[in-house]
Tab-separated table of C-alpha atoms in Angstrom:
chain	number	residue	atom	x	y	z
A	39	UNK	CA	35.116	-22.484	71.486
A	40	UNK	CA	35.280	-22.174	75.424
A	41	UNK	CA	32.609	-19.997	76.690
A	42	UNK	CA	33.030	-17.107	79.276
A	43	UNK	CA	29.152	-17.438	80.014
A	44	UNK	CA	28.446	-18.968	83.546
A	45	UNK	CA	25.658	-21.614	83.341
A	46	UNK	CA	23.491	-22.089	86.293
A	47	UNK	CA	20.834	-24.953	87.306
A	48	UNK	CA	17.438	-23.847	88.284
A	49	UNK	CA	14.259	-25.893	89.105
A	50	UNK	CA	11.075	-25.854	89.542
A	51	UNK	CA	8.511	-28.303	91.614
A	52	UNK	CA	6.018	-29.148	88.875
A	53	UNK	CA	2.789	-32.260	88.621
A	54	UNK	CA	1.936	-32.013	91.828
A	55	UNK	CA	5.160	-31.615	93.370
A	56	UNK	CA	6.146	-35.313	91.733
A	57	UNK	CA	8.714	-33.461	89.026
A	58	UNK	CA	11.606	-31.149	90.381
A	59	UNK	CA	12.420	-30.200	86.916
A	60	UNK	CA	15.944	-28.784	86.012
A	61	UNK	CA	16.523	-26.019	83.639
A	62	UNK	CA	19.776	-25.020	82.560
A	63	UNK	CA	20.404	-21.306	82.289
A	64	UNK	CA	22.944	-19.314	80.631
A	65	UNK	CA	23.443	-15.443	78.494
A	66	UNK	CA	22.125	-12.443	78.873
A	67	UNK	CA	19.030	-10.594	77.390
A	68	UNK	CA	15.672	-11.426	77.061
A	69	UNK	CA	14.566	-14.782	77.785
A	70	UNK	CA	14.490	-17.721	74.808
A	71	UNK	CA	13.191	-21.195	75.490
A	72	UNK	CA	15.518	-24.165	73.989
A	73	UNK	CA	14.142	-27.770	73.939
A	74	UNK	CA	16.529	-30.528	73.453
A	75	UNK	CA	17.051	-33.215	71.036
A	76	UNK	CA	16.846	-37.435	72.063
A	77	UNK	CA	20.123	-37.050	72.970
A	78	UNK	CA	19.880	-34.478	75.729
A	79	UNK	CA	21.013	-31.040	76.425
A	80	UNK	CA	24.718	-30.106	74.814
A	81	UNK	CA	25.561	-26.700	75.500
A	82	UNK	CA	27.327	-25.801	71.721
A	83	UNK	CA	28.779	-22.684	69.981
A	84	UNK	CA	25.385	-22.599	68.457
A	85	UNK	CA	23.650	-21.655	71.794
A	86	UNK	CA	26.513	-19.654	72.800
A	87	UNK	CA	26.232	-17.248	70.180
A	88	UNK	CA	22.448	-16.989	71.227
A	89	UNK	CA	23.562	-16.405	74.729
A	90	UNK	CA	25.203	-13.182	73.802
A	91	UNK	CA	21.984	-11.927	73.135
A	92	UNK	CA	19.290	-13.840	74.775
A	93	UNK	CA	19.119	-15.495	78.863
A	94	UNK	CA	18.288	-19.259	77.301
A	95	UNK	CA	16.247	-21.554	79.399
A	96	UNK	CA	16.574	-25.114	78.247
A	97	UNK	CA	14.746	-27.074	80.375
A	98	UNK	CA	15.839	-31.213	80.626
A	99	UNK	CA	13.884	-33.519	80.176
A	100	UNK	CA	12.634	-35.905	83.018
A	101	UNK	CA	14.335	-38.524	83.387
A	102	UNK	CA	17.613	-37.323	81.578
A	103	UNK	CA	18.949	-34.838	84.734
A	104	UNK	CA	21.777	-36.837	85.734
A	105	UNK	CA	20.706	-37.142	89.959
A	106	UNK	CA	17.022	-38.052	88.911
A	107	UNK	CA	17.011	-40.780	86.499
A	108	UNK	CA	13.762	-42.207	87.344
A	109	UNK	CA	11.290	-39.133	87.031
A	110	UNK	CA	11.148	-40.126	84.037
A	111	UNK	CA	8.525	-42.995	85.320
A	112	UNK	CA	6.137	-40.068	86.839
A	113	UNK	CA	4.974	-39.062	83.088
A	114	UNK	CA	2.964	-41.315	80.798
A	115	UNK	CA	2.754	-39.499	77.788
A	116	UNK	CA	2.759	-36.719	75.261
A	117	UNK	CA	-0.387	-34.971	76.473
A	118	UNK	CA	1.454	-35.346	80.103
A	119	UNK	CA	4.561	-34.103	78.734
A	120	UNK	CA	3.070	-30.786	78.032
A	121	UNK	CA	1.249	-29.886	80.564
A	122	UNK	CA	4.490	-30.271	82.957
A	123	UNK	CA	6.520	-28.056	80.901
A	124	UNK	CA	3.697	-25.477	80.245
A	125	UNK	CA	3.236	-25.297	84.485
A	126	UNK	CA	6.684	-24.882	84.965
A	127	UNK	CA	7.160	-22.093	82.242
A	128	UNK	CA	4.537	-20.294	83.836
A	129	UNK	CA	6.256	-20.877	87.045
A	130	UNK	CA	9.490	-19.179	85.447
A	131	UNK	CA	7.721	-16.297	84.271
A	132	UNK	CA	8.377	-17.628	80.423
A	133	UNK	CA	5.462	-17.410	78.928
A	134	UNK	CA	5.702	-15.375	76.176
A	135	UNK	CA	9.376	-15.957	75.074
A	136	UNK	CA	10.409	-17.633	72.379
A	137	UNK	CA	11.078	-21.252	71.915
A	138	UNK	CA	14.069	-23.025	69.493
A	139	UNK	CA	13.718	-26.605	69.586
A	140	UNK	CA	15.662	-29.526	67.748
A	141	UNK	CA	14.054	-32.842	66.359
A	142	UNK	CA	12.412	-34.398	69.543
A	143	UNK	CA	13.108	-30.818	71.167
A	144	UNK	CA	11.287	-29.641	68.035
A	145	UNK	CA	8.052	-32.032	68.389
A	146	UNK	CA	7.918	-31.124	72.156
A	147	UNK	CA	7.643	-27.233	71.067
A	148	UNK	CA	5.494	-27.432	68.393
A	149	UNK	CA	2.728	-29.790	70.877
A	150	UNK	CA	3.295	-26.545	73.238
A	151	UNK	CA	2.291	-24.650	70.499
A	152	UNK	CA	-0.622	-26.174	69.469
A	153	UNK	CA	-1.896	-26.484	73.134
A	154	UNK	CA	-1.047	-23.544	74.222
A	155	UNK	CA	-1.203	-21.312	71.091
A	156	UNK	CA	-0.679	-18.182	73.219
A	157	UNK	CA	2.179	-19.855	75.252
A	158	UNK	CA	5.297	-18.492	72.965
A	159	UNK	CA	6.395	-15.148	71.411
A	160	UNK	CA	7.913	-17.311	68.186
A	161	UNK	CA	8.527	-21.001	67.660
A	162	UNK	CA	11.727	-21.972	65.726
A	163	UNK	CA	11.851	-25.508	64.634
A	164	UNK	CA	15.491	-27.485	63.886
A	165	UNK	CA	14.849	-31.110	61.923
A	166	UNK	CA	11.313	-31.509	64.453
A	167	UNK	CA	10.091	-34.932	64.730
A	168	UNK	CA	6.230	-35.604	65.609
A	169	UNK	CA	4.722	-36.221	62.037
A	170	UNK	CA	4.507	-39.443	59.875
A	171	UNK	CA	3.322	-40.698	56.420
A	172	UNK	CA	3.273	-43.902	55.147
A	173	UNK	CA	4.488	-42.651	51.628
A	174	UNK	CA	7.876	-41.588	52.947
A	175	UNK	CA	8.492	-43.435	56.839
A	176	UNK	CA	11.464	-43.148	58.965
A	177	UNK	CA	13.043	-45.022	62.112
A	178	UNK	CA	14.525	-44.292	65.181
A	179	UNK	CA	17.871	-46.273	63.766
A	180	UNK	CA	19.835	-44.360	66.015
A	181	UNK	CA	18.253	-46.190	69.282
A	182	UNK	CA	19.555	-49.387	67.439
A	183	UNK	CA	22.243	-49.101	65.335
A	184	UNK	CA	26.022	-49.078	66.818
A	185	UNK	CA	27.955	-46.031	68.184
A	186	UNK	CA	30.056	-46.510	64.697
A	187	UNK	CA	27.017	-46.272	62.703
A	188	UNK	CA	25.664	-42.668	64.666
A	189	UNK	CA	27.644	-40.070	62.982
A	190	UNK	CA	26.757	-41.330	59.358
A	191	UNK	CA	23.036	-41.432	60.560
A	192	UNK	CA	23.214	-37.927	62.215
A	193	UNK	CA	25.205	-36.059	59.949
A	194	UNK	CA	25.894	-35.157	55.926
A	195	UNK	CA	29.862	-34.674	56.507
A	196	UNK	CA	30.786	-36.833	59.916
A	197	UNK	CA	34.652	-36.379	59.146
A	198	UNK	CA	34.088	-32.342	59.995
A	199	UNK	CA	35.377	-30.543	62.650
A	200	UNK	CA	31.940	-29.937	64.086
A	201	UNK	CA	30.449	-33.429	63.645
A	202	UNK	CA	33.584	-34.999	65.367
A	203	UNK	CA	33.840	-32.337	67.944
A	204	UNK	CA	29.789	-33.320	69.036
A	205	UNK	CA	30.459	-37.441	69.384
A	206	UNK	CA	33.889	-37.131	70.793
A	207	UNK	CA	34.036	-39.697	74.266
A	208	UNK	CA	36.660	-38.770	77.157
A	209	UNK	CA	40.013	-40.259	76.532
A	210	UNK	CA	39.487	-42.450	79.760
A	211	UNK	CA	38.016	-45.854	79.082
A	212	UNK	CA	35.800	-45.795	82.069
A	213	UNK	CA	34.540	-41.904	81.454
A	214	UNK	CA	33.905	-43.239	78.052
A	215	UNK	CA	31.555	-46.571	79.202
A	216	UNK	CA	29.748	-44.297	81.641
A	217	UNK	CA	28.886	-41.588	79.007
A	218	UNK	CA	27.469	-44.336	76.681
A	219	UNK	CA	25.671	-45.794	79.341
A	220	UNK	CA	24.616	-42.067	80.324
A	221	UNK	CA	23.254	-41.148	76.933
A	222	UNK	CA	21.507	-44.956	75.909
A	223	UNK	CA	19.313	-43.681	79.070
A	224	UNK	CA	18.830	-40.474	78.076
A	225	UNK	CA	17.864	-41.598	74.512
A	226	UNK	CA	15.195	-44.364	76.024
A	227	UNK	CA	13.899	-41.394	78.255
A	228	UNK	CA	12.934	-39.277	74.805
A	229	UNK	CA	11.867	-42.499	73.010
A	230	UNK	CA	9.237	-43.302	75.393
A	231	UNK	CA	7.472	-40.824	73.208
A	232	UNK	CA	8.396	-41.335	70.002
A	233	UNK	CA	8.477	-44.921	70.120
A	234	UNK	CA	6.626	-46.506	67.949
A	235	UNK	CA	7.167	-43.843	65.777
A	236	UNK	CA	3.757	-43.550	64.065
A	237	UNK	CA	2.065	-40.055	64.115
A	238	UNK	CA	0.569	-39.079	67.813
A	239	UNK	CA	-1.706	-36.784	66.247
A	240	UNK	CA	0.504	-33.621	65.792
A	241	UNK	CA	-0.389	-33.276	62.262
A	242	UNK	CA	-4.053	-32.594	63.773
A	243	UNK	CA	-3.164	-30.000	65.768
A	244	UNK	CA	-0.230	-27.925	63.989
A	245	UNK	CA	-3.209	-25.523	62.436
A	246	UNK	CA	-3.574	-24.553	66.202
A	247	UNK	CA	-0.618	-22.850	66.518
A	248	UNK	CA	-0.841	-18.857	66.328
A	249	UNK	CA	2.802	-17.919	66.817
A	250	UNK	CA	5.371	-17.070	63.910
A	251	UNK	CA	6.949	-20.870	62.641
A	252	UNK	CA	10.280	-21.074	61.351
A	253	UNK	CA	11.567	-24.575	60.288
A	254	UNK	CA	14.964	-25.381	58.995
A	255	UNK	CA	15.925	-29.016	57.864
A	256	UNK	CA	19.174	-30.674	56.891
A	257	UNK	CA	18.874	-31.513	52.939
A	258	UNK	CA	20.557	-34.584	53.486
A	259	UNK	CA	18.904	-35.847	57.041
A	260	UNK	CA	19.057	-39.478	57.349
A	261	UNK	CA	16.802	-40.055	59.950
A	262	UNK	CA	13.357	-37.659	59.214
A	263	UNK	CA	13.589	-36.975	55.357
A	264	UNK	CA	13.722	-33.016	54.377
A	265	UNK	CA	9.992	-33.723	52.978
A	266	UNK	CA	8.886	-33.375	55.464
A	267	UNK	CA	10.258	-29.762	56.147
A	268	UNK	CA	7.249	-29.021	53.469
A	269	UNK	CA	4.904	-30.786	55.459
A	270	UNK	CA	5.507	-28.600	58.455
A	271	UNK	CA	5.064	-25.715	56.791
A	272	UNK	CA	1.546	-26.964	54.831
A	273	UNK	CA	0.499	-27.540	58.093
A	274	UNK	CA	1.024	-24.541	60.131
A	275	UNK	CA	-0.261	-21.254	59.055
A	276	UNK	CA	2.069	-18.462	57.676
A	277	UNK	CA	5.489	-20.556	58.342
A	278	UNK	CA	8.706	-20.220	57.071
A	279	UNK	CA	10.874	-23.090	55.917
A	280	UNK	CA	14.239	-23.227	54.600
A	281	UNK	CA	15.883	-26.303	53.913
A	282	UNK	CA	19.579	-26.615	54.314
A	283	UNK	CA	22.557	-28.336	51.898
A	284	UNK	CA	25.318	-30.150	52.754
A	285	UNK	CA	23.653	-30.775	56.095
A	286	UNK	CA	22.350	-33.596	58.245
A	287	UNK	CA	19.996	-34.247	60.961
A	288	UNK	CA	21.386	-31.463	63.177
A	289	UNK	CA	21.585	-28.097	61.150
A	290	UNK	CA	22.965	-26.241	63.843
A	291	UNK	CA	26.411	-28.303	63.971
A	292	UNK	CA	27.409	-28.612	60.228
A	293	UNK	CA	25.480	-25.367	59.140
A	294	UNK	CA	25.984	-23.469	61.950
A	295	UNK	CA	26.448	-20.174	60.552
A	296	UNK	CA	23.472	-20.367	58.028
A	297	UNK	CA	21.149	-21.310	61.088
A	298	UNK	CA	22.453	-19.223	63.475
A	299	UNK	CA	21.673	-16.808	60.815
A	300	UNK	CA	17.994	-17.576	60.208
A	301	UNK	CA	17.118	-18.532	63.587
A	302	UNK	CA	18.808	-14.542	64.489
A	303	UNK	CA	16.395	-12.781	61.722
A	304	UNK	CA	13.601	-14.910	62.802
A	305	UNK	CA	13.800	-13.759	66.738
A	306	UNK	CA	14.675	-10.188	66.071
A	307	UNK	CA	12.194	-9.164	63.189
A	308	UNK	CA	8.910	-8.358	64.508
């Protein structure tokens, strides 16, 4: 689907004026926050159709804006992390909206959240990393395994139009080398805090958050097993979890009419 929606760039001067971070911007409504995965922001039909009913501010992370690679360097950690994005959400005026966020996207909100419990409106989770059990580990595979290997790691049916659509290179050989280079940075950039992957202490904290949880897992994720959709919600008060079929790592591309729907209900019922 081609879009009719203009998307703009704004930023904001945040950490002592060491960050200019870049937030894409894009629909119409009220504002909703959207936190990307390791391997950057994709604008998709998924967001799209939000767009049609929401102004969606999704924020890249440092380090991953394509003309300021090394910002990355200026933040050491989780903790860090946060408090950049919580001063420059305040500096947008988006405190109180509500927040979508998928896998590492999903980790980063739910750390807002449990910070910053009064920070957003709702929190909608999409296959969140940021917890860990012995009884039932998982890898970061895709930082090591070969482009072939991705789509079978990332997704329950990688032969569908959706899938194939998502990990399609340019047709030029050199557009194609410079977008693998381009995302094997952006992927280090997100790693830095989920390598090793070991839980940071998130488990700890999700009984902070206050706001409405709604987590929705790929049944057949083959990076962060679906059990651990059940761990989410044990841990945070009053949440809602709904665990997908015939869907990987990345709900929103092979079930993107079932999420769309849930993630719809869950921002426009009070």
């Amino acid at each position: 689907m081609t879009s009719q929606i203009t998307m703009e760039t704004q930023t904001v001067s945040v950490w002592g004026d060491q960050i200019t971070l870049q937030f894409k911007v894009f629909g119409t409504g009220p504002a909703l926050v959207y936190l990307h995965p390791l391997g950057g922001f994709v604008r998709d039909d998924f967001l799209d159709d939000l767009a049609r009913t929401h102004t969606i501010y999704a924020p890249e992370l440092p380090g991953t804006s394509e003309d300021d690679p090394f910002a990355i360097h200026k933040v050491n950690d989780i903790p860090e992390l946060v408090l950049i994005y919580e001063e420059a959400f305040g500096k947008l005026g988006l405190r109180g909206a509500p927040v979508i966020g998928q896998s590492f996207g999903g980790m980063l909100a739910a750390e807002l959240a449990s910070f910053f419990p009064d920070l957003f409106e709702k929190v909608a989770l999409l296959g969140p990393a940021g917890l860990w059990f012995e009884d039932k580990p998982w890898t970061l595979d895709i930082l090591t395994a070969p482009p072939s290997e991705a789509p079978n790691l990332l997704f329950s049916d990688p032969s569908a139009d959706r899938p194939r659509a998502m990990l399609a290179l340019p047709d030029d050989p050199k557009a194609a080398v410079d977008a693998l280079a381009h995302l094997v940075w952006i992927q280090g950039c997100g790693a830095k805090f989920l390598w090793p992957v070991p839980d940071r202490g998130l488990s700890r904290r999700l009984h902070r958050i206050t706001a409405p949880v709604l987590v929705v897992w790929g049944e057949d994720d083959r990076i962060i097993p679906s059990s651990y959709a059940a761990e989410y919600g044990a841990r945070v008060p009053g949440s809602a979890v709904h665990v997908l079929p015939k869907s990987g790592h990345i709900p929103q591309v092979e079930q993107m009419e079932e999420t769309l729907a849930l993630v719809s209900d869950f921002l426009s019922n009070p």
